XYZ file of C-alpha atoms in Angstrom:
531
model
C 0.000 0.000 0.000
C 1.506 3.281 -1.060
C 1.707 5.943 1.601
C 2.318 9.439 0.260
C 4.852 11.610 2.032
C 2.732 14.664 1.269
C 0.444 13.584 4.105
C 3.284 14.366 6.474
C 4.671 17.482 4.791
C 1.735 19.884 4.641
C 2.728 21.783 7.772
C 5.584 24.220 7.245
C 7.126 24.159 10.714
C 8.152 21.222 12.902
C 8.679 21.503 16.621
C 12.173 20.506 17.631
C 11.908 20.872 21.372
C 9.736 17.771 21.703
C 12.459 15.572 20.185
C 15.215 16.494 22.589
C 15.344 14.590 25.852
C 18.470 16.388 27.060
C 16.754 19.765 27.387
C 15.631 20.878 30.788
C 11.944 21.777 30.752
C 12.531 24.307 33.493
C 14.407 27.557 33.252
C 17.122 26.233 35.521
C 20.336 24.382 34.747
C 20.196 20.724 35.725
C 23.938 20.741 36.325
C 24.532 23.946 38.308
C 21.116 25.010 39.577
C 21.634 28.494 38.111
C 18.577 30.071 36.497
C 18.661 30.765 32.768
C 17.724 34.094 31.180
C 18.244 36.032 34.401
C 20.610 38.982 34.653
C 21.247 38.294 38.341
C 22.601 34.827 37.483
C 25.006 36.077 34.844
C 22.615 36.487 31.925
C 23.184 33.084 30.297
C 20.350 32.747 27.774
C 18.637 29.576 26.571
C 15.782 29.540 24.047
C 13.179 27.118 25.374
C 10.643 27.843 22.623
C 12.696 27.116 19.535
C 10.741 25.939 16.522
C 12.464 24.972 13.328
C 11.117 25.311 9.854
C 12.180 25.789 6.235
C 13.050 29.081 4.647
C 10.887 30.469 1.823
C 10.482 28.118 -1.132
C 11.750 24.999 0.645
C 10.095 21.708 1.574
C 11.178 19.213 4.206
C 13.053 16.100 3.130
C 13.257 13.455 5.856
C 16.573 11.698 5.427
C 17.439 8.040 5.718
C 19.301 5.172 4.128
C 19.165 4.309 0.426
C 21.342 2.656 -2.177
C 23.208 5.344 -4.065
C 22.802 4.575 -7.778
C 20.382 1.788 -6.893
C 17.973 2.989 -9.578
C 20.575 2.762 -12.364
C 19.405 1.303 -15.660
C 21.886 -1.151 -17.135
C 22.118 -0.380 -20.827
C 24.464 -2.414 -23.012
C 27.453 -0.369 -24.081
C 26.834 2.472 -21.615
C 29.909 3.770 -19.843
C 29.917 3.053 -16.108
C 31.035 6.627 -15.482
C 27.450 7.706 -16.213
C 26.429 6.205 -12.865
C 27.696 6.183 -9.322
C 29.179 3.128 -7.684
C 26.271 1.364 -5.963
C 26.625 1.782 -2.252
C 24.412 1.929 0.831
C 24.329 5.557 1.926
C 22.625 7.612 4.626
C 21.536 11.194 4.056
C 20.605 13.576 6.881
C 17.247 15.331 6.812
C 17.378 18.628 4.949
C 15.299 21.191 3.083
C 15.114 21.545 -0.691
C 13.510 23.962 -3.130
C 10.114 22.831 -4.301
C 10.983 24.028 -7.796
C 13.949 25.019 -9.902
C 15.037 28.663 -9.642
C 13.041 30.585 -12.252
C 13.789 33.543 -14.501
C 11.748 35.783 -12.202
C 13.785 34.632 -9.215
C 16.992 35.538 -11.040
C 15.662 38.892 -12.253
C 14.895 39.718 -8.604
C 18.560 39.082 -7.874
C 19.647 41.366 -10.725
C 17.186 44.057 -9.642
C 18.618 44.021 -6.107
C 22.145 44.462 -7.468
C 21.094 47.373 -9.665
C 19.203 49.062 -6.823
C 21.828 48.494 -4.128
C 24.915 49.135 -6.274
C 23.637 51.354 -9.123
C 27.108 52.336 -10.315
C 28.750 48.925 -10.037
C 28.255 47.747 -13.599
C 30.804 44.947 -13.239
C 28.869 43.293 -10.401
C 25.648 43.395 -12.432
C 27.335 42.117 -15.588
C 29.019 39.220 -13.790
C 25.652 37.945 -12.550
C 23.916 38.127 -15.937
C 23.146 34.651 -17.322
C 24.767 33.869 -20.647
C 21.748 34.088 -22.959
C 24.004 33.182 -25.880
C 23.762 29.548 -24.766
C 20.646 29.425 -26.957
C 22.616 30.349 -30.064
C 23.453 27.407 -32.322
C 24.937 27.706 -35.811
C 22.357 25.459 -37.504
C 19.263 26.374 -35.493
C 17.090 29.498 -35.380
C 17.127 30.216 -31.662
C 17.668 33.993 -31.705
C 14.222 34.698 -30.196
C 15.336 32.847 -27.057
C 18.612 34.757 -26.921
C 16.647 37.995 -26.748
C 13.545 36.972 -24.800
C 13.967 33.862 -22.672
C 15.370 35.559 -19.557
C 13.258 38.729 -19.445
C 9.986 38.297 -21.342
C 6.952 37.558 -19.112
C 6.071 34.608 -21.361
C 9.012 32.785 -19.735
C 8.922 34.321 -16.257
C 8.106 31.012 -14.540
C 10.524 28.969 -16.641
C 13.821 27.782 -15.098
C 16.747 30.131 -15.433
C 19.512 28.716 -17.648
C 22.869 29.979 -18.836
C 24.050 30.238 -15.222
C 27.361 28.760 -14.140
C 27.896 26.721 -10.998
C 29.762 29.717 -9.580
C 26.832 32.063 -10.248
C 24.453 29.578 -8.627
C 26.661 29.509 -5.528
C 26.630 33.305 -5.322
C 22.855 33.361 -5.731
C 22.520 30.987 -2.771
C 24.662 33.301 -0.613
C 22.642 36.351 -1.695
C 19.354 34.570 -0.992
C 20.535 33.640 2.499
C 21.151 37.280 3.374
C 17.862 38.519 1.918
C 15.816 35.897 3.771
C 17.538 36.584 7.084
C 17.333 40.341 6.655
C 13.592 40.142 5.948
C 13.085 37.901 8.972
C 14.963 40.255 11.318
C 13.317 43.421 10.011
C 9.771 42.032 9.883
C 10.085 40.699 13.454
C 11.375 44.059 14.699
C 14.844 42.894 15.716
C 16.199 45.400 13.177
C 14.747 48.584 11.712
C 11.787 47.656 9.529
C 11.863 48.134 5.768
C 8.922 50.511 6.153
C 10.883 52.774 8.485
C 14.046 52.468 6.415
C 12.426 53.376 3.116
C 10.280 56.311 4.126
C 7.047 54.588 5.129
C 7.180 56.494 8.421
C 7.450 60.284 8.462
C 10.037 60.063 11.230
C 12.153 57.480 9.437
C 14.397 59.678 7.298
C 17.240 59.604 9.801
C 16.928 55.848 10.251
C 16.951 55.291 6.487
C 20.096 57.358 6.073
C 21.802 55.565 8.948
C 20.947 52.078 7.720
C 21.791 52.732 4.092
C 25.229 53.884 5.193
C 25.871 50.514 6.806
C 26.002 48.776 3.452
C 24.184 45.629 2.376
C 23.097 43.275 5.136
C 25.249 40.170 5.495
C 24.342 37.362 7.885
C 27.893 36.564 8.992
C 28.789 40.214 9.526
C 25.595 40.742 11.531
C 26.191 37.680 13.718
C 29.706 38.926 14.413
C 28.237 42.142 15.824
C 29.511 44.361 13.007
C 26.098 45.423 11.711
C 24.627 47.633 14.397
C 20.913 48.035 13.742
C 18.478 47.591 16.614
C 14.741 47.627 15.914
C 11.748 48.235 18.144
C 11.803 44.644 19.387
C 15.566 44.291 19.691
C 16.792 41.524 21.980
C 17.446 42.541 25.591
C 21.061 42.236 26.644
C 21.065 40.359 29.968
C 24.824 40.582 30.462
C 25.248 42.269 33.880
C 28.305 44.178 32.671
C 26.134 45.872 30.018
C 23.233 46.678 32.330
C 23.937 50.383 32.322
C 24.723 50.571 28.630
C 21.688 51.775 26.713
C 23.546 52.165 23.420
C 21.349 51.291 20.501
C 18.133 51.954 22.452
C 17.157 54.921 20.263
C 15.132 52.723 17.896
C 13.570 50.472 20.522
C 10.313 52.375 20.958
C 11.339 53.976 24.213
C 12.300 50.736 25.926
C 15.062 51.177 28.453
C 18.101 49.000 28.964
C 20.825 47.631 26.739
C 19.941 45.687 23.611
C 21.920 43.351 21.381
C 21.960 41.705 17.984
C 20.261 38.367 17.476
C 22.710 35.507 18.058
C 22.936 32.061 16.536
C 21.954 30.668 19.953
C 18.577 32.412 19.677
C 17.514 30.035 16.894
C 16.101 32.839 14.736
C 18.633 33.074 11.907
C 18.114 30.598 9.058
C 20.883 28.312 7.883
C 22.565 29.225 4.580
C 20.941 28.353 1.284
C 23.328 26.209 -0.749
C 23.462 23.771 -3.635
C 22.431 20.232 -2.626
C 25.071 17.538 -2.521
C 24.863 14.834 -5.156
C 23.684 12.301 -2.551
C 20.978 14.670 -1.278
C 19.791 15.413 -4.797
C 19.557 11.738 -5.799
C 17.816 10.795 -2.553
C 15.280 13.605 -2.939
C 14.664 12.833 -6.616
C 13.826 9.174 -5.937
C 11.288 9.975 -3.225
C 11.292 6.423 -1.890
C 9.464 7.577 1.229
C 6.278 7.188 -0.784
C 7.089 3.489 -1.309
C 8.115 2.771 2.274
C 6.123 1.324 5.132
C 7.761 0.370 8.426
C 11.224 0.405 6.827
C 10.101 -1.889 4.021
C 10.471 -0.501 0.505
C 7.686 -2.207 -1.411
C 8.790 -1.022 -4.869
C 11.968 0.488 -6.233
C 12.001 3.268 -8.800
C 13.966 4.103 -11.898
C 12.406 7.571 -12.181
C 11.001 10.002 -9.580
C 7.617 8.321 -10.138
C 6.447 4.716 -9.788
C 6.465 2.225 -12.615
C 8.736 1.502 -15.550
C 7.054 3.804 -18.046
C 7.351 7.468 -18.928
C 3.636 8.254 -19.099
C 0.834 8.379 -16.565
C -1.192 5.263 -15.840
C -3.951 7.100 -13.938
C -7.360 7.051 -15.562
C -7.841 10.829 -15.935
C -4.287 11.480 -17.179
C -3.552 8.166 -18.869
C -0.886 8.446 -21.554
C 0.357 11.918 -20.582
C 4.141 12.181 -20.457
C 5.394 12.671 -16.875
C 8.426 14.872 -17.599
C 9.834 17.271 -20.167
C 12.397 15.416 -22.261
C 13.241 14.448 -25.848
C 11.486 11.211 -26.860
C 13.711 10.559 -29.851
C 16.591 12.404 -31.472
C 14.173 14.726 -33.264
C 10.983 14.611 -31.173
C 11.060 17.382 -28.590
C 7.324 17.820 -27.947
C 5.172 15.494 -30.041
C 2.607 15.969 -32.796
C 0.708 19.241 -33.141
C -2.797 18.918 -31.728
C -1.667 16.238 -29.291
C 1.631 17.374 -27.808
C 3.108 14.734 -25.526
C 5.124 16.649 -22.915
C 3.733 20.015 -24.044
C 7.126 21.707 -24.173
C 9.548 22.260 -27.054
C 12.263 23.552 -24.761
C 11.777 24.232 -21.053
C 8.402 24.507 -19.333
C 7.222 26.299 -16.175
C 8.910 25.155 -12.980
C 5.578 23.872 -11.607
C 4.729 21.418 -14.336
C 3.660 17.761 -14.248
C 3.151 16.031 -10.914
C 5.524 16.484 -7.959
C 7.241 13.423 -6.544
C 6.458 11.987 -3.112
C 8.563 14.640 -1.396
C 6.564 17.357 -3.159
C 9.381 18.324 -5.555
C 8.657 19.342 -9.141
C 10.723 18.427 -12.212
C 13.313 16.231 -10.535
C 13.486 14.549 -13.935
C 13.568 16.520 -17.166
C 13.004 20.221 -17.873
C 16.582 21.226 -16.985
C 19.551 19.395 -15.569
C 20.535 20.761 -12.160
C 23.869 21.724 -10.674
C 24.847 19.964 -7.460
C 27.662 20.886 -5.101
C 30.042 17.988 -5.758
C 33.337 18.002 -7.613
C 33.241 15.272 -10.261
C 35.300 12.090 -10.121
C 34.188 8.898 -11.823
C 34.879 6.719 -8.770
C 34.212 9.029 -5.855
C 31.523 6.830 -4.346
C 33.717 3.755 -4.182
C 35.416 5.344 -1.185
C 33.248 8.270 -0.050
C 31.862 8.276 3.482
C 28.622 6.368 3.918
C 27.067 9.224 5.928
C 26.366 12.410 3.953
C 28.916 11.605 1.214
C 30.309 14.624 -0.571
C 33.420 15.501 -2.533
C 34.461 19.116 -2.798
C 35.242 20.339 0.699
C 37.480 23.362 0.412
C 37.571 24.880 3.854
C 37.721 28.643 4.311
C 38.095 30.871 7.356
C 36.810 34.401 7.759
C 39.807 36.714 7.758
C 40.251 38.418 11.129
C 40.802 42.159 10.887
C 41.316 42.774 14.614
C 42.460 39.842 16.813
C 41.600 41.770 19.995
C 37.969 42.614 19.189
C 37.421 39.650 16.892
C 36.168 41.806 14.045
C 36.366 40.195 10.636
C 37.535 41.867 7.459
C 34.801 42.746 4.978
C 34.961 43.590 1.277
C 33.272 46.437 -0.613
C 30.007 44.459 -0.727
C 29.974 44.053 3.069
C 30.808 40.343 2.802
C 33.462 38.580 4.912
C 36.857 38.158 3.279
C 37.677 34.447 3.218
C 41.102 32.848 3.396
C 42.277 29.250 3.188
C 41.653 27.411 6.453
C 44.780 27.410 8.612
C 44.531 23.947 10.135
C 42.528 20.736 10.054
C 41.946 20.805 13.814
C 41.627 23.387 16.553
C 44.944 25.074 17.243
C 46.229 25.779 20.719
C 46.182 29.412 21.786
C 49.984 29.565 21.492
C 49.869 28.113 17.960
C 47.166 30.553 16.974
C 49.170 33.543 18.208
C 52.414 32.316 16.676
C 50.982 31.514 13.246
C 52.225 33.941 10.616
C 49.710 34.779 7.859
C 52.276 34.021 5.162
C 52.839 30.464 6.355
C 49.328 29.800 7.615
C 47.765 30.090 4.187
C 50.328 27.675 2.794
C 49.021 24.905 5.048
C 46.862 22.664 2.875
C 45.696 20.223 5.538
C 42.285 21.854 5.572
C 41.685 21.369 1.843
C 40.027 17.960 1.666
C 39.167 17.831 -2.040
C 41.783 15.176 -2.748
C 41.476 13.328 0.547
C 39.802 10.218 -0.859
C 39.937 10.793 -4.601
C 43.400 12.134 -5.264
C 43.504 14.044 -8.529
C 45.978 12.724 -11.041
C 48.741 15.219 -11.782
C 47.694 15.076 -15.419
C 44.025 15.848 -14.725
C 43.109 18.743 -16.969
C 46.015 17.927 -19.257
C 45.035 14.558 -20.713
C 41.411 14.553 -19.452
C 38.576 17.054 -19.180
C 38.218 16.433 -15.440
C 39.734 18.912 -12.983
C 38.944 20.169 -9.491
C 36.617 22.678 -11.200
C 34.504 19.937 -12.790
C 31.074 19.932 -11.128
C 28.336 17.324 -11.279
C 24.917 17.979 -12.784
C 21.956 15.588 -12.719
C 18.347 15.048 -13.716
C 18.079 15.127 -17.491
C 16.559 17.980 -19.492
C 14.342 19.039 -22.354
C 17.317 18.314 -24.636
C 18.007 14.784 -23.289
C 16.485 11.405 -23.984
C 14.886 9.270 -21.279
C 18.131 7.574 -20.158
C 19.197 10.740 -18.331
C 15.946 11.053 -16.361
C 17.181 8.327 -14.031
C 18.320 9.950 -10.735
C 21.464 7.806 -10.658
C 22.910 9.296 -13.864
C 25.564 11.975 -13.592
C 27.599 14.180 -15.887
C 29.950 17.094 -15.368
C 30.782 20.542 -16.669
C 33.362 23.094 -15.614
C 32.068 25.353 -12.857
C 32.577 28.525 -14.918
C 30.640 27.223 -17.942
C 26.921 27.175 -18.666
C 24.434 25.692 -21.123
C 20.793 26.088 -22.169
C 19.817 22.881 -20.395
C 21.333 23.326 -16.909
C 19.610 25.201 -14.099
C 19.570 24.613 -10.342
C 17.617 24.596 -7.113
C 18.791 25.375 -3.582
C 18.910 23.306 -0.409
C 19.322 24.106 3.287
C 20.667 22.044 6.172
C 18.081 20.914 8.714
C 19.349 21.142 12.285
C 18.249 18.968 15.182
C 16.269 15.739 15.143
C 16.170 13.703 11.934
C 12.522 12.728 12.360
C 10.206 15.378 10.973
C 6.831 14.049 12.116
C 6.502 12.061 15.358
C 2.703 12.086 15.583
C 1.301 8.565 15.484
C 4.728 6.941 15.695
C 6.029 4.999 18.713
C 8.341 7.035 20.915
C 10.367 6.505 24.052
C 9.197 8.811 26.817
C 12.024 9.463 29.264
C 11.047 10.764 32.660
C 11.251 14.498 33.069
C 14.435 15.635 34.763
C 14.092 16.975 38.234
C 15.269 20.552 38.344
C 17.755 21.343 41.089
C 16.298 23.724 43.600
C 18.830 26.063 45.098
C 16.498 26.829 47.946
C 15.134 23.638 49.482
């Protein structure tokens, strides 16, 4: 009996507190007896009402074990490099975009750049998709060169012509915009209404905030973006009790205030590209074929069955994805189009899979985070496998205050990680910048799959080769299988590669506990200082 995951994923927010047995239900430490969130006890703060949930556009993907490349179709003569090495793999729960990033989504990005940095033409130009990817010498595709990105006829179609590098930068930009909106709408920072003239008394605030530069999550969390709204967090540190700095915008409230911290559980995790393992797991959607850990039917596509068309009575015969049926058949016969799309189609087309994700097969291929190697998954870790770790540290501008160096776009300056483990204080003080950056222990890209010295010389594969998956409007059905994989250099783009974002899910792996058996540990007895 098939059990659809959508039954469990309608709600947008899952409560994390109920999963954690190590949390004290009282406002008192079980280990010291000191009260939390009290200035008189030192001001140590603990959020007892934390609720997790996805950022805008994301759906919940409950992780678990699956066979990486288990859905591979064995075709005579096919190169094995088109598939991963079959291996049992576990993926943590995470969030993923319901749809591919659309042209409208990308135009919003470009509009923000133009509005925020009106004279920085280089920044704007660097983020423009390459619309020339539509141009082919023996095909009349000029209308797409001119119209595909900007014309409203294609506004809900997936953005293409974007490199892996551009997709990464979009994810970083999206992170900051989502967190900024959250902080301003909740009143922890000056609201957009007050900043942009919605309030007659907001002119000074708008001038002050605009002078701070673009909001950046890391800079804000490091205390280098000083903007306190009407509901700014109270600072319970006793040493700051008499410091009312930043209280001017707090609606007359007295006392010191502070920035939101990571410990408050308000800031969202960064948007990022999904790993190859995450993408394949999400595309298969085996949760819809699973009951009590028993998978009753495997899949070779994101839907059930061996065919490419719907078997349901009211949609029988309709193609389930946007792909090329034969070398010359892109959309079928006029009057009865099969997949209803000559090139791409809107990002919400066909039926979503059992995780609620659209177009995990066909429409456009999708960038994933991994560096490509043909045999990575023969040796990759079984838990959250990924190849491409290149560790970076935020460059410290002032070792005394801990301030980080920022660039002209108000983003942290990153340097190569100095070590693969925590340094002692003496080592940290003695490390010279010139020698620290030369330490390559923290670069793990070649840890399991060492690159041949001739990579890039006698092969097309380098450390800049990135995996893409999913098949597209320009591919035949073979590539719709989630196990297939190909690669392209991270600074190149095509008319059939787009992307969607993911986000790490923190806390318990189980998303829905209702109706499932649970252990119920006894509530801890809070220590009472006064007995």
